[in-house]
Amino acid sequence: MFEMKETIARTAVCPRCGKVYTDRPAISRADNKTPLCPDCGTREALESIGIDTAEQDKILRAIHGNMSS
């Protein structure tokens, strides 16, 4: 039998960038507990492997471009 689950959209403010987001949060690599917006979580991951800010911006644009298709 098909079971329907209710999802509740929650909003939060990212402590790193200050933006409001509703997606599932990422967990900060800095302290392993602070929830971040998905973009800041991606940025922290990319920073951890030495990717500079300009390249991070390109990667995030590609991610967002692919999500809207």
XYZ file of C-alpha atoms in Angstrom:
69
model
C 0.000 0.000 0.000
C 1.214 3.504 -0.812
C 2.000 5.644 2.215
C 2.042 9.414 1.909
C 4.483 11.337 4.063
C 4.059 14.970 4.956
C 7.097 17.171 4.605
C 7.380 20.453 6.397
C 9.539 23.135 4.825
C 11.807 24.713 7.386
C 13.724 27.891 6.937
C 17.052 28.677 8.505
C 19.697 31.376 8.231
C 23.200 30.264 7.324
C 25.682 31.517 9.935
C 28.439 31.677 7.326
C 26.814 33.690 4.520
C 23.657 35.021 6.212
C 21.287 33.743 3.531
C 17.933 32.164 4.316
C 17.630 28.599 3.008
C 15.065 25.807 3.077
C 17.096 22.882 1.709
C 18.596 20.184 3.885
C 21.588 21.720 5.701
C 25.218 20.724 5.391
C 27.254 20.274 8.553
C 30.269 22.550 8.953
C 33.658 20.893 8.698
C 34.993 23.474 11.163
C 33.184 22.071 14.202
C 31.243 19.065 12.876
C 27.956 20.388 14.275
C 26.955 23.793 12.862
C 24.325 23.562 10.113
C 25.155 25.562 6.974
C 23.313 26.245 3.755
C 24.155 23.725 1.023
C 26.280 26.267 -0.884
C 28.467 27.039 2.133
C 28.801 23.319 2.833
C 30.000 22.847 -0.736
C 32.400 25.776 -0.378
C 33.887 24.305 2.820
C 34.392 20.961 1.085
C 36.051 22.626 -1.919
C 38.250 24.794 0.330
C 39.414 21.667 2.149
C 40.943 20.403 -1.103
C 42.475 23.737 -2.029
C 39.950 25.061 -4.571
C 40.052 28.871 -4.735
C 36.995 31.123 -4.493
C 36.793 31.873 -8.231
C 36.714 28.167 -9.075
C 34.191 27.531 -6.276
C 31.921 30.141 -7.870
C 32.150 28.346 -11.235
C 31.375 24.994 -9.640
C 28.358 26.360 -7.750
C 27.056 28.017 -10.943
C 27.356 24.658 -12.712
C 25.533 22.882 -9.887
C 22.707 25.412 -9.863
C 22.523 25.401 -13.646
C 22.128 21.629 -13.723
C 19.503 21.642 -10.972
C 17.215 24.004 -12.866
C 17.168 21.875 -16.038
